[in-house]
Amino acid sequence: MAKDEFEKREFKVVGTRVARPDGLDKVTGRARYGADMSAPGMLVGYCLRSPHAHARIKSIDTSEAEAMAGVKAVITRADFTNVPASDGTRDILDNVMANDKALYDGHTVAAVAATSRSAAKAALKAIKVDYEVLPHVTDVDAAMLPGAPELHQGRQQESVPEGFSQNVLARSQYGHGDVDAGFAQADVIIERSFKTAATHQGYIEPHACLATMGNDNQGDLFCCTQGHYMVRNTCADILGMESGRLRVTASEIGGGFGGKTTVFLEPVALMLSKKSGKPVKMTMSRDEVMRASGPTASTSIDIKIGTTRDGVITAATGEFRYQSGCFYAMNGALGAMCGFAPYDLENLKSVGWEVTTNRPKAAAYRAPGAPMAAFAVESVVDEVAKEIGMDPIDFRLKNAADEGTKSAYGPTYPAIGLRATLEAAKAHPHWSAPLGKNQGRGVGCGFWFNFGGDTCVSLMLNPDGTVSLSEGNPDIGGSRASMSMMAAEELGVPYENVRTIVADTASLGQNEVTDGSRVTFAVGLATIKAARHAIEIMKARAAATWGIDAEAVEWVDGAAQPAGPNAGKFPPLTVKEIAATMSNTGGPIAGHFEANAEGAGVSFGTHICDTEVDPETGAVKILRYTVFQDAGKAVHPDYVEGQLQGGAVQGIGWALNEEYIYGEDGTLQNAGYLDYRIPVASDLPMIEPVILEIPNPGHPYGVRGVGETGIVPPLATIANAVSRAAGVRMTSLPMSPPKVLAAIKAN
Amino acid sequence: MVAVTLWGSLAELAEGPREVEVEATNLRELLAALEAAYPALGPQLARGVSVSIDGKIYNDSWFQPIHEASEVVLLNRLEGG
Amino acid sequence: MSRIHVTTTVNGDAVDYLCEADDTLLDVLRDQLDLTGSKEGCASGDCGACTVELDGRLVCSCLVLGAEAEGRTVETIEGMANGDVLHPLQKNFIEKAALQCGVCTPGILVAAKNLLDHTPDPSEEEVRYWLAGNLCRCTGYDKIIRAVLDTAAEMRGAA
């Protein structure tokens, strides 16, 4: 997608607020999520999980469990005899079924399939595992030190300097210029260290799947996932089968936020099904989701920023140390790339570290790596602005990245919307509204890349002129509606005439996971191209019907018509009319598009938040919250607003309450919603979304991804508001009441 | 020749400047030329990189054209949520 | 294992089932009656995705035993619409985009209907506290609260 795709146009369907096609199923309870499907003769599967943070598995005795009534299969790692082709998939296998060591509290060591839940649970208790408990480490800074308990040997990448433990897997340095020279020009330099706790995506639907697999190495899998093609490819690699022999159907998905971009239960369920010869359903409990799915990284970050008295940043440095659990994940590098991305910096050094610890392998969580980095950078930006007596938005505007700025991660920016979000924030009544006692206002900016990737769409014309659209990306926030809207827009037919479904892996070519805010951009682009393909065919059919050249036909308002007076005088042929005669004019009509839709546009947001801090308890109340984000073009404004509001509220939880708490023994202490507290309705005010539309040149309608950027600014925005309300700089997340109270008292 | 900006730790491995020049007209040729000229980059190139070409990011598209005047920046391979 | 025979009323229909002593009402609804609209998000009464009415009171069906439903009446999301006529809350949740992934939606609708049955003119604060036991991770609650308030106004106007 190198050339610019965007063309200015008047929209008829795009930009309206139509009803989503899956709405009725979801308000009546009919919609089938991962755990809602059953099969005749189905068994239920459960995992046995390590109670230790780090332990060598000396032996596993399953004989007693296998002999129990109702037990049809017991599996351990010994059943996974195939060695996956890729390093990444080997890590996934080691994560879904422990190899020689259990690497975290909750790591699966065996699994059972039985005719009932009670039989399966009894069998789990009868499995004897002989563990040799090993020293563990869960804190990122402790894990980096020489002499720390080490999870793996020989996995350190060549980028890591000497003097660190083997837990440090990679180091990535970004930036440009000469930071020493830059700091020498600064009038004010502020340096701070920050910590953020690991958090969980907190999707309400636990992982679940229904697997059917036979000894003919052919299988079917129904599961909740952000990417059923990824599930197919990964499971096939783990089980040593041809991917074409495994068909994966995506269920409705009850939230993902990045946490369903990998597999946990699916290979285990397939193996249990293969061994038992029966369909196997597996669902995680909330406790299992918390202990053994993929939370985000916890971090330790140092930021130093220098500025002149008149508000020009002269230099900045950042050290972003991220622990991503027990295997390699690239999070620290993303922090290093994203943290300073909103600014035009002459001198920058930004370093990301990837560290393993005895925690579950981190999965992506909405703009992975970026929110924590923004928290640290934007906190120091705020403090610097305060120190030189400058309005924090003016300070950001003075240093804001623009088209032509060399970005923190290297490339020069094309047209971007950061300045527009800052100016909109400054002009908004929220920014100048009065504040009361113990109240503070914070502002913060955030950046995310947005992605494209492999995408297929098929658009079928039905004999009555309606349209069936197949896409291959699970619909997580209303994308079926958006695809129907873009197809209707392009074809010139009513929205109701286009029904979009998410096809299974056997019905459409390879599709990248629903991640990276890619779907509305990439699948939308593919939908528009598939519609254009169908239009070309319809124009040719009209031309043949009229007996004129196809080049002499144009497409206007859902109908073929002669391009000009020289083409001949024929009444327009509508989609419906062309469809009615398609058997006569050459057969079925379908448009399709397949491409690796790379070249997505980056996205920026600015948030404003008012908080009130109770000086007696340290409790923080969110009083008012406004989100400003560039959406390129909002296809369905309701669902764009929903993304901005939802991202902000997840950020509020991350900032104020949510944290993985590990005990001395390395086990998770708060594996449930009671003690891991996500925001509830009574915690919150209305979240006001302000959508800006600066068209993305890489999309025909100007669409940018919007899903992830909304979670990047809140951590910093709220920290800045709390710090101003409490009169003390908060440097550790979450800002739970005890921490805020301690900070107030220490001040 | 195309000028390619390496991220800092990659430049250290290449034991060269942050910007290197290689002969390439598309992404595939670029990655092959980099590995040939700087074998120390091999492991990272094998693990995967993203490449920004004139401000747009590519992961896989071999035949994405690169011109002499193109701005080319190597990045850690990006992942999303 | 011997099982318990239970006779009860679900969404107006007399039903009976056999359940194990530790089966929850949610297990029975989902696994035996195929009423999978009620969801298990936590099994500890913290998320509200399994919310149903038991004799007109809101309960988390994961905290009620299947055996406890004997002789009671249970109302689930599957009984909320009247045939093909949606409850105004259901209609407005679609029209006002008050759901994204939709997995919390059944529990929220059952809880919101129970609120409006007793409190036809709730304040925003009342709606927020009433729904504080129903977690939603997608929407930030904004459009849910608005849809409930708008429905309340609509139903008052219609009455």
Tab-separated table of N, CA, C and O in Angstrom, chain C residues 23-120:
chain	number	residue	atom	x	y	z
C	23	ASP	N	-23.592	-28.647	42.079
C	23	ASP	CA	-23.874	-27.889	40.843
C	23	ASP	C	-24.520	-26.556	41.206
C	23	ASP	O	-25.467	-26.517	42.000
C	24	THR	N	-24.066	-25.505	40.612
C	24	THR	CA	-24.710	-24.213	40.840
C	24	THR	C	-25.912	-24.068	39.907
C	24	THR	O	-26.045	-24.803	38.923
C	25	LEU	N	-26.750	-23.108	40.223
C	25	LEU	CA	-27.866	-22.809	39.322
C	25	LEU	C	-27.333	-22.447	37.939
C	25	LEU	O	-27.914	-22.829	36.912
C	26	LEU	N	-26.209	-21.742	37.910
C	26	LEU	CA	-25.609	-21.379	36.616
C	26	LEU	C	-25.213	-22.636	35.838
C	26	LEU	O	-25.466	-22.735	34.632
C	27	ASP	N	-24.610	-23.603	36.528
C	27	ASP	CA	-24.240	-24.863	35.854
C	27	ASP	C	-25.474	-25.515	35.249
C	27	ASP	O	-25.445	-26.004	34.107
C	28	VAL	N	-26.546	-25.538	36.021
C	28	VAL	CA	-27.763	-26.202	35.561
C	28	VAL	C	-28.354	-25.460	34.365
C	28	VAL	O	-28.713	-26.072	33.344
C	29	LEU	N	-28.447	-24.137	34.478
C	29	LEU	CA	-29.005	-23.349	33.373
C	29	LEU	C	-28.216	-23.602	32.097
C	29	LEU	O	-28.793	-23.858	31.033
C	30	ARG	N	-26.893	-23.553	32.198
C	30	ARG	CA	-26.050	-23.636	31.007
C	30	ARG	C	-25.923	-25.068	30.486
C	30	ARG	O	-26.082	-25.325	29.296
C	31	ASP	N	-25.626	-25.995	31.398
C	31	ASP	CA	-25.229	-27.331	30.953
C	31	ASP	C	-26.422	-28.267	30.781
C	31	ASP	O	-26.363	-29.218	30.002
C	32	GLN	N	-27.494	-28.054	31.533
C	32	GLN	CA	-28.632	-28.981	31.429
C	32	GLN	C	-29.792	-28.390	30.663
C	32	GLN	O	-30.469	-29.100	29.924
C	33	LEU	N	-30.061	-27.105	30.854
C	33	LEU	CA	-31.229	-26.501	30.186
C	33	LEU	C	-30.826	-25.779	28.899
C	33	LEU	O	-31.672	-25.236	28.211
C	34	ASP	N	-29.521	-25.752	28.597
C	34	ASP	CA	-28.990	-25.082	27.395
C	34	ASP	C	-29.387	-23.614	27.340
C	34	ASP	O	-29.547	-23.029	26.274
C	35	LEU	N	-29.553	-23.007	28.493
C	35	LEU	CA	-29.787	-21.553	28.558
C	35	LEU	C	-28.420	-20.899	28.794
C	35	LEU	O	-28.049	-20.558	29.912
C	36	THR	N	-27.663	-20.756	27.697
C	36	THR	CA	-26.275	-20.307	27.817
C	36	THR	C	-26.152	-18.789	27.776
C	36	THR	O	-25.042	-18.257	27.718
C	37	GLY	N	-27.281	-18.099	27.821
C	37	GLY	CA	-27.216	-16.632	27.846
C	37	GLY	C	-26.582	-16.112	29.124
C	37	GLY	O	-25.920	-15.072	29.121
C	38	SER	N	-26.776	-16.818	30.238
C	38	SER	CA	-26.108	-16.438	31.490
C	38	SER	C	-24.674	-16.938	31.417
C	38	SER	O	-24.432	-18.093	31.094
C	39	LYS	N	-23.723	-16.070	31.720
C	39	LYS	CA	-22.304	-16.398	31.496
C	39	LYS	C	-21.577	-16.603	32.812
C	39	LYS	O	-21.879	-15.941	33.809
C	40	GLU	N	-20.555	-17.465	32.784
C	40	GLU	CA	-19.674	-17.573	33.944
C	40	GLU	C	-18.425	-16.738	33.695
C	40	GLU	O	-17.588	-17.075	32.869
C	41	GLY	N	-18.317	-15.611	34.409
C	41	GLY	CA	-17.122	-14.774	34.287
C	41	GLY	C	-16.168	-14.977	35.440
C	41	GLY	O	-14.975	-14.713	35.317
C	42	CYS	N	-16.694	-15.400	36.604
C	42	CYS	CA	-15.809	-15.507	37.766
C	42	CYS	C	-16.169	-16.646	38.710
C	42	CYS	O	-15.326	-17.133	39.438
C	43	ALA	N	-17.446	-17.077	38.739
C	43	ALA	CA	-17.909	-18.129	39.657
C	43	ALA	C	-17.743	-17.741	41.121
C	43	ALA	O	-17.701	-18.593	41.996
C	44	SER	N	-17.619	-16.448	41.387
C	44	SER	CA	-17.467	-16.017	42.780
C	44	SER	C	-18.370	-14.835	43.120
C	44	SER	O	-18.208	-14.200	44.151
C	45	GLY	N	-19.304	-14.532	42.234
C	45	GLY	CA	-20.258	-13.465	42.530
C	45	GLY	C	-19.703	-12.067	42.378
C	45	GLY	O	-20.299	-11.101	42.858
C	46	ASP	N	-18.579	-11.924	41.689
C	46	ASP	CA	-17.951	-10.601	41.564
C	46	ASP	C	-18.222	-9.902	40.240
C	46	ASP	O	-18.069	-8.691	40.150
C	47	CYS	N	-18.606	-10.665	39.192
C	47	CYS	CA	-18.691	-10.027	37.864
C	47	CYS	C	-20.123	-9.808	37.385
C	47	CYS	O	-20.345	-8.970	36.511
C	48	GLY	N	-21.080	-10.556	37.886
C	48	GLY	CA	-22.476	-10.316	37.524
C	48	GLY	C	-22.890	-10.810	36.153
C	48	GLY	O	-24.031	-10.596	35.738
C	49	ALA	N	-22.004	-11.501	35.434
C	49	ALA	CA	-22.357	-11.969	34.084
C	49	ALA	C	-23.410	-13.070	34.120
C	49	ALA	O	-24.019	-13.376	33.103
C	50	CYS	N	-23.616	-13.668	35.293
C	50	CYS	CA	-24.581	-14.764	35.424
C	50	CYS	C	-25.852	-14.298	36.117
C	50	CYS	O	-26.641	-15.127	36.572
C	51	THR	N	-26.071	-12.982	36.185
C	51	THR	CA	-27.201	-12.442	36.935
C	51	THR	C	-28.540	-12.960	36.401
C	51	THR	O	-28.806	-12.892	35.195
C	52	VAL	N	-29.386	-13.475	37.312
C	52	VAL	CA	-30.760	-13.865	36.985
C	52	VAL	C	-31.664	-13.376	38.111
C	52	VAL	O	-31.174	-12.939	39.161
C	53	GLU	N	-32.959	-13.449	37.865
C	53	GLU	CA	-33.917	-13.167	38.932
C	53	GLU	C	-34.394	-14.483	39.531
C	53	GLU	O	-34.768	-15.400	38.793
C	54	LEU	N	-34.345	-14.573	40.862
C	54	LEU	CA	-34.856	-15.734	41.575
C	54	LEU	C	-35.984	-15.224	42.459
C	54	LEU	O	-35.746	-14.425	43.370
C	55	ASP	N	-37.196	-15.644	42.150
C	55	ASP	CA	-38.391	-15.109	42.828
C	55	ASP	C	-38.378	-13.573	42.816
C	55	ASP	O	-38.679	-12.912	43.806
C	56	GLY	N	-37.963	-13.017	41.686
C	56	GLY	CA	-38.008	-11.569	41.518
C	56	GLY	C	-36.812	-10.824	42.093
C	56	GLY	O	-36.710	-9.606	41.925
C	57	ARG	N	-35.913	-11.536	42.786
C	57	ARG	CA	-34.724	-10.869	43.349
C	57	ARG	C	-33.514	-11.149	42.475
C	57	ARG	O	-33.329	-12.253	41.957
C	58	LEU	N	-32.647	-10.153	42.342
C	58	LEU	CA	-31.430	-10.365	41.563
C	58	LEU	C	-30.475	-11.247	42.347
C	58	LEU	O	-30.199	-10.982	43.525
C	59	VAL	N	-29.952	-12.280	41.668
C	59	VAL	CA	-28.904	-13.098	42.278
C	59	VAL	C	-27.844	-13.395	41.220
C	59	VAL	O	-28.108	-13.355	40.024
C	60	CYS	N	-26.649	-13.682	41.728
C	60	CYS	CA	-25.635	-14.262	40.852
C	60	CYS	C	-25.908	-15.758	40.843
C	60	CYS	O	-25.809	-16.410	41.890
C	61	SER	N	-26.255	-16.290	39.682
C	61	SER	CA	-26.655	-17.705	39.656
C	61	SER	C	-25.470	-18.616	39.948
C	61	SER	O	-25.655	-19.801	40.223
C	62	CYS	N	-24.243	-18.078	39.942
C	62	CYS	CA	-23.080	-18.882	40.315
C	62	CYS	C	-22.983	-19.052	41.830
C	62	CYS	O	-22.192	-19.863	42.309
C	63	LEU	N	-23.757	-18.275	42.577
C	63	LEU	CA	-23.715	-18.370	44.034
C	63	LEU	C	-24.943	-19.080	44.598
C	63	LEU	O	-25.126	-19.138	45.807
C	64	VAL	N	-25.809	-19.569	43.701
C	64	VAL	CA	-27.006	-20.306	44.125
C	64	VAL	C	-26.818	-21.754	43.675
C	64	VAL	O	-26.356	-22.001	42.558
C	65	LEU	N	-27.160	-22.704	44.538
C	65	LEU	CA	-27.066	-24.104	44.126
C	65	LEU	C	-28.258	-24.463	43.248
C	65	LEU	O	-29.364	-23.933	43.441
C	66	GLY	N	-28.033	-25.358	42.320
C	66	GLY	CA	-29.119	-25.810	41.464
C	66	GLY	C	-30.269	-26.370	42.297
C	66	GLY	O	-31.449	-26.180	41.982
C	67	ALA	N	-29.921	-27.055	43.391
C	67	ALA	CA	-30.942	-27.670	44.240
C	67	ALA	C	-31.812	-26.621	44.929
C	67	ALA	O	-32.959	-26.890	45.286
C	68	GLU	N	-31.253	-25.424	45.123
C	68	GLU	CA	-32.005	-24.361	45.816
C	68	GLU	C	-33.138	-23.786	44.974
C	68	GLU	O	-33.957	-23.025	45.484
C	69	ALA	N	-33.180	-24.109	43.692
C	69	ALA	CA	-34.225	-23.554	42.822
C	69	ALA	C	-35.553	-24.305	42.976
C	69	ALA	O	-36.557	-23.918	42.372
C	70	GLU	N	-35.551	-25.370	43.747
C	70	GLU	CA	-36.762	-26.182	43.944
C	70	GLU	C	-37.949	-25.294	44.323
C	70	GLU	O	-37.895	-24.544	45.313
C	71	GLY	N	-39.009	-25.354	43.503
C	71	GLY	CA	-40.241	-24.640	43.826
C	71	GLY	C	-40.170	-23.132	43.662
C	71	GLY	O	-41.107	-22.426	44.025
C	72	ARG	N	-39.080	-22.631	43.094
C	72	ARG	CA	-38.931	-21.179	42.929
C	72	ARG	C	-39.211	-20.800	41.471
C	72	ARG	O	-39.477	-21.649	40.628
C	73	THR	N	-39.124	-19.502	41.193
C	73	THR	CA	-39.207	-19.069	39.793
C	73	THR	C	-37.904	-18.369	39.415
C	73	THR	O	-37.380	-17.543	40.167
C	74	VAL	N	-37.413	-18.734	38.253
C	74	VAL	CA	-36.147	-18.187	37.748
C	74	VAL	C	-36.436	-17.452	36.448
C	74	VAL	O	-37.133	-17.983	35.578
C	75	GLU	N	-35.894	-16.214	36.344
C	75	GLU	CA	-36.015	-15.471	35.090
C	75	GLU	C	-34.615	-15.189	34.566
C	75	GLU	O	-33.783	-14.616	35.283
C	76	THR	N	-34.350	-15.584	33.329
C	76	THR	CA	-33.031	-15.352	32.734
C	76	THR	C	-33.168	-14.419	31.536
C	76	THR	O	-34.287	-14.061	31.137
C	77	ILE	N	-32.050	-14.098	30.935
C	77	ILE	CA	-32.062	-13.217	29.759
C	77	ILE	C	-32.928	-13.804	28.648
C	77	ILE	O	-33.575	-13.070	27.895
C	78	GLU	N	-32.972	-15.147	28.575
C	78	GLU	CA	-33.743	-15.776	27.487
C	78	GLU	C	-35.232	-15.492	27.619
C	78	GLU	O	-35.973	-15.639	26.646
C	79	GLY	N	-35.681	-15.088	28.828
C	79	GLY	CA	-37.100	-14.809	29.008
C	79	GLY	C	-37.442	-13.334	28.963
C	79	GLY	O	-38.587	-12.942	29.237
C	80	MET	N	-36.489	-12.515	28.607
C	80	MET	CA	-36.705	-11.067	28.719
C	80	MET	C	-37.573	-10.514	27.586
C	80	MET	O	-38.427	-9.652	27.811
C	81	ALA	N	-37.361	-10.989	26.378
C	81	ALA	CA	-38.196	-10.524	25.270
C	81	ALA	C	-39.530	-11.264	25.306
C	81	ALA	O	-39.611	-12.383	25.791
C	82	ASN	N	-40.552	-10.625	24.792
C	82	ASN	CA	-41.867	-11.256	24.713
C	82	ASN	C	-42.031	-11.749	23.284
C	82	ASN	O	-42.404	-10.987	22.389
C	83	GLY	N	-41.723	-13.019	23.065
C	83	GLY	CA	-41.742	-13.517	21.692
C	83	GLY	C	-40.731	-12.758	20.849
C	83	GLY	O	-39.565	-12.663	21.217
C	84	ASP	N	-41.204	-12.170	19.751
C	84	ASP	CA	-40.260	-11.422	18.912
C	84	ASP	C	-40.241	-9.929	19.257
C	84	ASP	O	-39.643	-9.136	18.531
C	85	VAL	N	-40.910	-9.569	20.362
C	85	VAL	CA	-40.890	-8.160	20.780
C	85	VAL	C	-39.845	-7.973	21.880
C	85	VAL	O	-39.977	-8.540	22.970
C	86	LEU	N	-38.837	-7.201	21.597
C	86	LEU	CA	-37.777	-6.982	22.578
C	86	LEU	C	-38.275	-6.091	23.712
C	86	LEU	O	-39.111	-5.219	23.510
C	87	HIS	N	-37.728	-6.301	24.901
C	87	HIS	CA	-37.912	-5.356	25.998
C	87	HIS	C	-37.262	-4.030	25.570
C	87	HIS	O	-36.239	-4.035	24.866
C	88	PRO	N	-37.826	-2.892	25.989
C	88	PRO	CA	-37.230	-1.612	25.575
C	88	PRO	C	-35.742	-1.498	25.905
C	88	PRO	O	-34.979	-0.860	25.160
C	89	LEU	N	-35.313	-2.124	26.999
C	89	LEU	CA	-33.875	-2.098	27.308
C	89	LEU	C	-33.076	-2.820	26.228
C	89	LEU	O	-32.024	-2.346	25.788
C	90	GLN	N	-33.589	-3.970	25.797
C	90	GLN	CA	-32.875	-4.726	24.753
C	90	GLN	C	-32.794	-3.917	23.462
C	90	GLN	O	-31.745	-3.821	22.820
C	91	LYS	N	-33.921	-3.313	23.108
C	91	LYS	CA	-33.974	-2.507	21.878
C	91	LYS	C	-32.975	-1.352	21.957
C	91	LYS	O	-32.213	-1.086	21.024
C	92	ASN	N	-32.973	-0.687	23.115
C	92	ASN	CA	-32.100	0.485	23.230
C	92	ASN	C	-30.629	0.123	23.365
C	92	ASN	O	-29.762	0.898	22.964
C	93	PHE	N	-30.330	-1.038	23.939
C	93	PHE	CA	-28.923	-1.451	23.997
C	93	PHE	C	-28.376	-1.627	22.581
C	93	PHE	O	-27.215	-1.322	22.321
C	94	ILE	N	-29.212	-2.110	21.658
C	94	ILE	CA	-28.759	-2.232	20.262
C	94	ILE	C	-28.662	-0.842	19.633
C	94	ILE	O	-27.640	-0.471	19.061
C	95	GLU	N	-29.735	-0.064	19.766
C	95	GLU	CA	-29.789	1.228	19.056
C	95	GLU	C	-28.756	2.217	19.568
C	95	GLU	O	-28.257	3.049	18.821
C	96	LYS	N	-28.444	2.150	20.855
C	96	LYS	CA	-27.550	3.142	21.451
C	96	LYS	C	-26.134	2.594	21.684
C	96	LYS	O	-25.356	3.182	22.444
C	97	ALA	N	-25.830	1.474	21.031
C	97	ALA	CA	-24.472	0.915	21.054
C	97	ALA	C	-23.981	0.681	22.480
C	97	ALA	O	-22.824	0.936	22.799
C	98	ALA	N	-24.869	0.158	23.337
C	98	ALA	CA	-24.504	-0.030	24.736
C	98	ALA	C	-23.826	-1.377	24.977
C	98	ALA	O	-23.829	-1.882	26.089
C	99	LEU	N	-23.276	-1.953	23.929
C	99	LEU	CA	-22.509	-3.185	24.103
C	99	LEU	C	-21.396	-3.208	23.066
C	99	LEU	O	-21.518	-2.621	21.991
C	100	GLN	N	-20.304	-3.848	23.434
C	100	GLN	CA	-19.247	-4.080	22.452
C	100	GLN	C	-19.087	-5.583	22.254
C	100	GLN	O	-19.652	-6.143	21.334
C	101	CYS	N	-18.367	-6.258	23.163
C	101	CYS	CA	-18.243	-7.709	22.978
C	101	CYS	C	-19.533	-8.413	23.322
C	101	CYS	O	-19.824	-9.474	22.802
C	102	GLY	N	-20.306	-7.857	24.264
C	102	GLY	CA	-21.637	-8.390	24.558
C	102	GLY	C	-21.693	-9.471	25.617
C	102	GLY	O	-22.795	-9.937	25.936
C	103	VAL	N	-20.562	-9.878	26.184
C	103	VAL	CA	-20.616	-11.017	27.102
C	103	VAL	C	-21.196	-10.619	28.456
C	103	VAL	O	-21.804	-11.438	29.142
C	104	CYS	N	-21.055	-9.357	28.852
C	104	CYS	CA	-21.652	-8.898	30.107
C	104	CYS	C	-23.103	-8.471	29.908
C	104	CYS	O	-23.823	-8.230	30.874
C	105	THR	N	-23.514	-8.328	28.644
C	105	THR	CA	-24.811	-7.735	28.320
C	105	THR	C	-26.010	-8.466	28.937
C	105	THR	O	-26.895	-7.808	29.493
C	106	PRO	N	-26.065	-9.808	28.866
C	106	PRO	CA	-27.235	-10.474	29.474
C	106	PRO	C	-27.383	-10.131	30.955
C	106	PRO	O	-28.500	-9.799	31.409
C	107	GLY	N	-26.306	-10.203	31.713
C	107	GLY	CA	-26.380	-9.901	33.141
C	107	GLY	C	-26.767	-8.459	33.396
C	107	GLY	O	-27.564	-8.149	34.301
C	108	ILE	N	-26.237	-7.562	32.612
C	108	ILE	CA	-26.547	-6.144	32.787
C	108	ILE	C	-28.009	-5.864	32.449
C	108	ILE	O	-28.698	-5.122	33.157
C	109	LEU	N	-28.502	-6.498	31.388
C	109	LEU	CA	-29.909	-6.281	31.019
C	109	LEU	C	-30.845	-6.809	32.106
C	109	LEU	O	-31.823	-6.142	32.460
C	110	VAL	N	-30.558	-7.997	32.641
C	110	VAL	CA	-31.412	-8.557	33.692
C	110	VAL	C	-31.385	-7.634	34.914
C	110	VAL	O	-32.425	-7.332	35.513
C	111	ALA	N	-30.204	-7.143	35.270
C	111	ALA	CA	-30.085	-6.256	36.438
C	111	ALA	C	-30.778	-4.921	36.191
C	111	ALA	O	-31.473	-4.377	37.071
C	112	ALA	N	-30.634	-4.378	34.984
C	112	ALA	CA	-31.240	-3.081	34.675
C	112	ALA	C	-32.761	-3.190	34.633
C	112	ALA	O	-33.476	-2.288	35.093
C	113	LYS	N	-33.266	-4.297	34.115
C	113	LYS	CA	-34.728	-4.491	34.079
C	113	LYS	C	-35.266	-4.551	35.503
C	113	LYS	O	-36.293	-3.937	35.822
C	114	ASN	N	-34.566	-5.249	36.367
C	114	ASN	CA	-34.989	-5.354	37.766
C	114	ASN	C	-35.022	-3.972	38.420
C	114	ASN	O	-35.950	-3.644	39.164
C	115	LEU	N	-34.028	-3.144	38.084
C	115	LEU	CA	-34.011	-1.770	38.609
C	115	LEU	C	-35.245	-1.001	38.141
C	115	LEU	O	-35.954	-0.384	38.952
C	116	LEU	N	-35.492	-1.037	36.827
C	116	LEU	CA	-36.594	-0.241	36.286
C	116	LEU	C	-37.951	-0.771	36.729
C	116	LEU	O	-38.910	-0.010	36.826
C	117	ASP	N	-38.029	-2.072	37.032
C	117	ASP	CA	-39.281	-2.627	37.562
C	117	ASP	C	-39.643	-1.949	38.886
C	117	ASP	O	-40.813	-1.739	39.184
C	118	HIS	N	-38.616	-1.641	39.688
C	118	HIS	CA	-38.866	-1.056	41.007
C	118	HIS	C	-38.706	0.459	41.037
C	118	HIS	O	-39.288	1.138	41.867
C	119	THR	N	-37.829	0.962	40.153
C	119	THR	CA	-37.459	2.374	40.199
C	119	THR	C	-37.574	2.956	38.795
C	119	THR	O	-36.608	2.977	38.045
C	120	PRO	N	-38.769	3.418	38.436
C	120	PRO	CA	-38.956	3.851	37.040
C	120	PRO	C	-38.205	5.131	36.681
C	120	PRO	O	-38.004	5.393	35.498
